Amino acid sequence: TMSSLVRASIQTFFSVAIILQLSNVALAAFSSSAPKIFQPDSSLQIPSKVEGVDIELPNFDVLFDRIHQVSPLARAAMEGKEGGFANINDKFDRSTMKWRVLEANKSRVVHQIEKLDNFQSIGAPLLRFRSSLKGPCISDHFARMIMEYDARSQWDAQIADVYEIYPALDLNTVNDLISDKRYGECSRLGVGYCQTKPNFVVSSREQLTLCGVQDFKDQGSSIIWGVEMPETYDSFLPDPRYERHVRAKSHLFSTTLIPTGPDSFDAEYVLQLEIGGAIPPFLTTPILQDTVKGLFRYAKDYFENIDDSDMISYVNEANYVNQGIAEKSVEVSNERVELDSVQLRGNRAE
């Protein structure tokens, strides 16, 4: 009868509602119980090149375990494997996680793009890009395309500023604190600032990210990584005199480079970015895809045409930039101290 159908429909509705509610509770419990990359109760701090400013280090085991989960190429680097994509095992990856292929075309610079929803119970999707490039596998050059404005502005039209605010003072200390040598040797680490321009979907965003480079010298491989700094470090943000922008958060970032020959390498780029605000991911994901494609198009042209003079000029420029990073960091810190003093005098006058 009709009344029986109505009662059955109501029962079904409430059963589904209860299941969804329990699922949400389970996800929340998983999210709260999952180990955090930054663990204030047991964190270690190292001095930066700016006097009086220390950098909180992540739990490297948690950080690299997450990279290990979502990046088969990074997994290969940590396990000492050579050969790039030809020697990775995707079966385990795809049997344990629901990856969705967004694009796949071997003739393109970025020959595969995949998406993973709800990794670590975070609403932002995780995107994975794969590319095979010609040229020398040099992590410093690739990292510069992401971390330094002069290089990044060549491919990222949305970038307003990006630079390293607080580079680590002593990388030997960092490597001593990384107990598991499967993670490679840290050749760069620091806190960086990034600001983007507004576009037709998103207003300006800013980020405060701890980034590093791990080198695996026996294989010539590298992992460039990054993770958003906790909000407790918002005081690290530059230009406190000006209005802050909406904060975007890189929950996880890695780019793994593995040589596939004397003059070629494979690259896997992974990013889980929470854009901030109330903008749904289906609007921002295509923008992220196009932006990362731009990185690889630029990298393709750069590495295919690199020569010895580029190598020498880059080393000289890198030394100059490293010196400038510390000077800019000191300048930002002095501005902050001066501003704090002015505010303090104003408060006392009131």
XYZ file of C-alpha atoms in Angstrom:
350
model
C 0.000 0.000 0.000
C 0.912 3.660 -0.278
C 1.289 4.039 3.509
C 3.646 1.074 3.600
C 5.775 2.613 0.842
C 5.906 5.915 2.712
C 6.938 4.188 5.943
C 9.630 2.214 4.070
C 10.914 5.396 2.435
C 11.085 7.186 5.794
C 12.916 4.238 7.370
C 15.367 4.163 4.470
C 15.937 7.912 4.762
C 16.695 7.717 8.478
C 18.934 4.654 7.971
C 20.981 6.508 5.345
C 21.100 9.606 7.567
C 22.407 7.546 10.490
C 25.034 5.874 8.281
C 26.197 9.249 6.955
C 26.303 10.677 10.463
C 28.366 7.735 11.709
C 30.665 8.065 8.683
C 31.223 11.739 9.450
C 31.963 10.914 13.088
C 34.417 8.231 11.975
C 36.148 10.641 9.565
C 36.376 13.295 12.255
C 37.798 10.769 14.695
C 40.332 9.614 12.094
C 41.309 13.177 11.286
C 41.782 14.097 14.951
C 43.690 10.894 15.730
C 45.952 11.006 12.658
C 49.472 12.140 13.553
C 50.203 15.774 12.735
C 53.186 16.970 10.734
C 53.873 19.696 13.289
C 53.758 18.430 16.870
C 54.334 21.342 19.300
C 54.736 19.083 22.344
C 57.729 17.285 20.833
C 58.911 19.670 18.125
C 62.510 20.643 17.541
C 63.627 24.123 16.584
C 66.719 25.248 14.753
C 68.114 28.767 14.287
C 67.529 30.603 11.024
C 69.959 32.997 9.357
C 68.008 35.838 10.994
C 69.243 36.383 14.527
C 66.641 35.582 17.161
C 64.330 33.663 14.804
C 64.040 29.892 15.164
C 62.361 27.501 12.721
C 60.121 24.739 14.000
C 60.885 21.461 12.254
C 58.164 19.023 11.230
C 57.945 15.431 12.322
C 59.922 14.098 9.364
C 58.564 10.557 9.800
C 54.977 11.785 9.417
C 55.852 14.159 6.563
C 57.718 11.619 4.451
C 55.245 8.845 5.246
C 52.502 10.972 3.646
C 54.659 11.746 0.629
C 55.485 8.026 0.449
C 51.753 7.196 0.368
C 50.756 9.474 -2.515
C 53.875 9.656 -4.691
C 55.151 6.364 -6.156
C 58.133 8.212 -7.630
C 59.055 9.579 -4.190
C 58.641 6.066 -2.830
C 61.096 4.840 -5.458
C 63.597 7.571 -4.506
C 63.393 6.650 -0.816
C 63.872 2.981 -1.662
C 66.942 3.748 -3.799
C 65.351 2.668 -7.071
C 66.429 4.025 -10.434
C 64.723 4.347 -13.808
C 61.822 6.665 -12.999
C 58.240 5.775 -13.940
C 59.355 2.635 -15.755
C 60.264 1.032 -12.429
C 57.444 2.183 -10.131
C 54.595 0.007 -8.902
C 51.208 1.716 -9.219
C 49.154 -1.361 -8.348
C 49.473 -0.944 -4.585
C 48.820 2.769 -4.925
C 45.598 2.257 -6.864
C 44.347 -0.665 -4.778
C 44.450 1.314 -1.534
C 43.360 4.773 -2.783
C 40.662 5.921 -5.192
C 42.686 7.898 -7.701
C 40.750 9.399 -10.602
C 42.541 10.061 -13.898
C 41.808 13.580 -15.145
C 44.130 13.526 -18.154
C 46.366 10.921 -19.785
C 48.269 11.539 -23.009
C 51.851 10.340 -23.459
C 52.538 12.927 -26.173
C 52.018 15.862 -23.811
C 54.574 17.503 -21.528
C 52.403 16.607 -18.535
C 51.374 13.137 -19.643
C 49.184 12.249 -16.671
C 47.086 14.141 -14.115
C 45.232 12.371 -11.313
C 43.074 13.445 -8.400
C 42.570 11.932 -4.953
C 39.687 13.216 -2.850
C 39.694 13.515 0.935
C 43.276 12.413 1.617
C 43.813 12.642 5.386
C 40.100 13.586 5.661
C 40.833 17.054 4.286
C 38.216 18.443 1.935
C 40.771 19.784 -0.537
C 41.632 17.331 -3.349
C 45.189 16.117 -3.858
C 46.469 16.442 -7.424
C 49.301 14.429 -8.973
C 51.119 15.421 -12.182
C 53.646 13.359 -14.142
C 56.129 14.530 -16.735
C 59.209 13.125 -18.484
C 61.807 15.726 -19.413
C 65.080 15.931 -21.335
C 68.111 17.574 -19.784
C 70.180 17.224 -16.604
C 68.371 16.281 -13.385
C 69.297 19.200 -11.102
C 67.080 19.759 -8.078
C 68.459 23.249 -7.336
C 67.311 24.501 -10.722
C 63.856 22.955 -10.413
C 63.407 24.225 -6.848
C 64.311 27.718 -7.986
C 61.415 27.657 -10.473
C 59.049 27.198 -7.542
C 60.720 29.094 -4.693
C 62.235 32.216 -6.296
C 60.267 35.034 -7.922
C 62.515 35.729 -10.937
C 62.173 32.138 -12.154
C 58.601 31.516 -11.043
C 57.246 34.655 -12.686
C 58.370 33.175 -16.023
C 55.585 30.577 -15.878
C 53.137 31.635 -13.142
C 51.171 34.713 -14.233
C 49.357 34.777 -10.875
C 52.444 35.123 -8.704
C 52.787 38.475 -6.934
C 55.721 37.565 -4.693
C 57.590 34.506 -3.462
C 60.812 34.346 -1.495
C 62.509 32.640 1.424
C 62.045 34.683 4.601
C 63.949 32.528 7.070
C 66.521 30.087 5.633
C 68.003 27.550 8.024
C 71.358 28.561 9.453
C 72.952 25.108 9.581
C 71.812 22.208 7.405
C 74.164 19.835 9.213
C 71.962 20.206 12.276
C 68.887 19.436 10.183
C 70.473 16.282 8.765
C 71.527 15.155 12.236
C 67.895 15.422 13.325
C 66.606 13.379 10.367
C 67.181 9.957 11.865
C 65.951 7.867 8.918
C 68.511 8.120 6.132
C 65.955 6.807 3.618
C 64.769 10.417 3.465
C 67.989 11.538 1.819
C 70.210 14.485 2.676
C 68.693 17.925 3.183
C 70.368 20.467 0.889
C 67.959 23.355 1.477
C 65.400 24.258 4.166
C 63.617 27.437 5.121
C 60.351 29.252 5.682
C 59.018 30.886 2.524
C 56.324 33.439 1.773
C 54.089 33.381 -1.294
C 51.435 35.838 -2.468
C 49.251 35.459 -5.551
C 47.352 37.987 -7.619
C 43.546 37.946 -7.854
C 41.856 36.311 -10.828
C 38.275 35.892 -12.048
C 37.638 33.111 -9.482
C 39.903 33.794 -6.499
C 41.039 36.965 -4.739
C 44.664 37.390 -3.618
C 46.004 34.602 -1.433
C 49.101 34.260 0.725
C 50.987 31.340 2.213
C 53.676 30.705 4.798
C 55.364 27.441 3.954
C 58.243 25.400 5.296
C 60.081 24.001 2.273
C 63.089 21.789 1.797
C 65.071 19.741 -0.711
C 66.206 16.178 -0.038
C 68.935 14.762 -2.275
C 69.662 11.074 -2.868
C 73.186 11.326 -4.180
C 73.731 7.672 -5.054
C 70.857 7.742 -7.560
C 70.998 11.450 -8.416
C 67.346 11.770 -7.318
C 65.710 14.528 -5.266
C 62.488 15.347 -3.442
C 61.447 18.997 -3.162
C 58.836 19.280 -0.410
C 56.698 21.818 1.379
C 54.050 22.084 4.081
C 52.101 25.023 5.504
C 53.401 26.481 8.768
C 51.019 26.348 11.754
C 48.972 29.486 12.405
C 50.937 29.982 15.603
C 53.689 31.288 13.302
C 51.578 33.985 11.648
C 53.983 36.507 13.161
C 56.450 35.313 10.490
C 54.258 36.834 7.775
C 55.855 39.943 6.210
C 54.587 43.522 6.007
C 52.413 43.588 9.132
C 51.470 47.195 8.336
C 49.258 46.097 5.469
C 45.992 44.207 5.375
C 46.467 40.447 5.277
C 45.193 38.347 2.382
C 43.115 35.186 2.671
C 45.410 32.356 3.718
C 45.754 29.387 1.383
C 47.304 26.231 2.849
C 49.506 23.606 1.250
C 48.682 20.581 3.389
C 51.204 18.592 1.363
C 53.522 19.354 -1.531
C 56.290 17.345 -3.145
C 58.104 17.189 -6.457
C 60.278 14.135 -7.035
C 62.966 14.032 -9.723
C 64.624 10.760 -10.791
C 67.137 10.479 -13.673
C 66.149 8.132 -16.481
C 69.424 8.514 -18.374
C 72.475 10.769 -18.611
C 70.344 13.588 -20.037
C 66.732 12.911 -19.018
C 64.581 12.578 -15.913
C 61.048 11.890 -14.695
C 59.184 14.290 -12.421
C 56.137 13.743 -10.213
C 54.451 16.799 -8.703
C 51.963 16.326 -5.847
C 49.911 19.110 -4.254
C 47.065 19.221 -1.751
C 46.122 22.893 -1.578
C 43.275 24.341 0.436
C 42.559 27.569 -1.395
C 40.775 29.259 1.510
C 37.441 31.033 1.622
C 34.200 29.427 0.463
C 35.223 28.613 -3.104
C 34.415 24.991 -4.079
C 37.280 22.832 -5.407
C 35.591 22.246 -8.788
C 36.218 25.915 -9.588
C 39.849 26.038 -8.433
C 41.081 22.614 -9.630
C 41.168 23.574 -13.351
C 43.151 26.714 -12.482
C 45.672 24.661 -10.516
C 45.968 22.198 -13.393
C 46.731 24.954 -15.902
C 49.230 26.601 -13.553
C 51.220 23.403 -12.960
C 51.169 22.648 -16.688
C 52.787 26.046 -17.157
C 55.571 25.045 -14.761
C 56.365 21.925 -16.753
C 56.210 23.701 -20.109
C 58.756 26.186 -18.790
C 60.873 23.395 -17.264
C 60.871 21.508 -20.562
C 62.236 24.497 -22.461
C 64.702 25.356 -19.686
C 66.269 21.925 -19.197
C 66.392 21.090 -22.905
C 68.392 24.238 -23.586
C 70.606 24.414 -20.504
C 74.356 24.564 -21.167
C 77.602 24.971 -19.204
C 77.352 28.768 -19.162
C 73.861 28.493 -17.628
C 75.270 26.194 -14.958
C 78.065 28.620 -14.046
C 75.833 31.697 -14.070
C 73.258 29.875 -11.958
C 75.800 28.953 -9.292
C 77.049 32.547 -9.116
C 73.506 33.892 -9.030
C 72.470 31.373 -6.379
C 75.292 32.531 -4.116
C 74.177 36.128 -4.624
C 70.521 35.224 -3.970
C 71.363 33.303 -0.797
C 73.163 36.356 0.541
C 70.219 38.550 -0.469
C 67.732 36.208 1.242
C 69.352 36.767 4.619
C 69.561 40.530 4.039
C 65.884 40.698 3.024
C 64.909 38.598 6.038
C 66.754 40.947 8.394
C 65.085 43.918 6.702
C 61.624 42.386 7.195
C 62.398 41.563 10.840
C 63.669 45.095 11.531
C 60.512 46.555 9.986
C 58.414 44.344 12.248
C 60.338 45.396 15.357
C 60.063 49.074 14.388
C 56.319 48.721 13.823
C 55.840 46.958 17.164
C 57.675 49.808 18.908
C 55.465 52.423 17.229
C 52.320 50.512 18.188
C 53.546 50.144 21.768
C 54.216 53.900 22.061
C 50.746 54.584 20.628
C 49.094 52.279 23.139
C 50.921 53.949 26.026
C 49.888 57.394 24.784
C 46.260 56.305 24.831
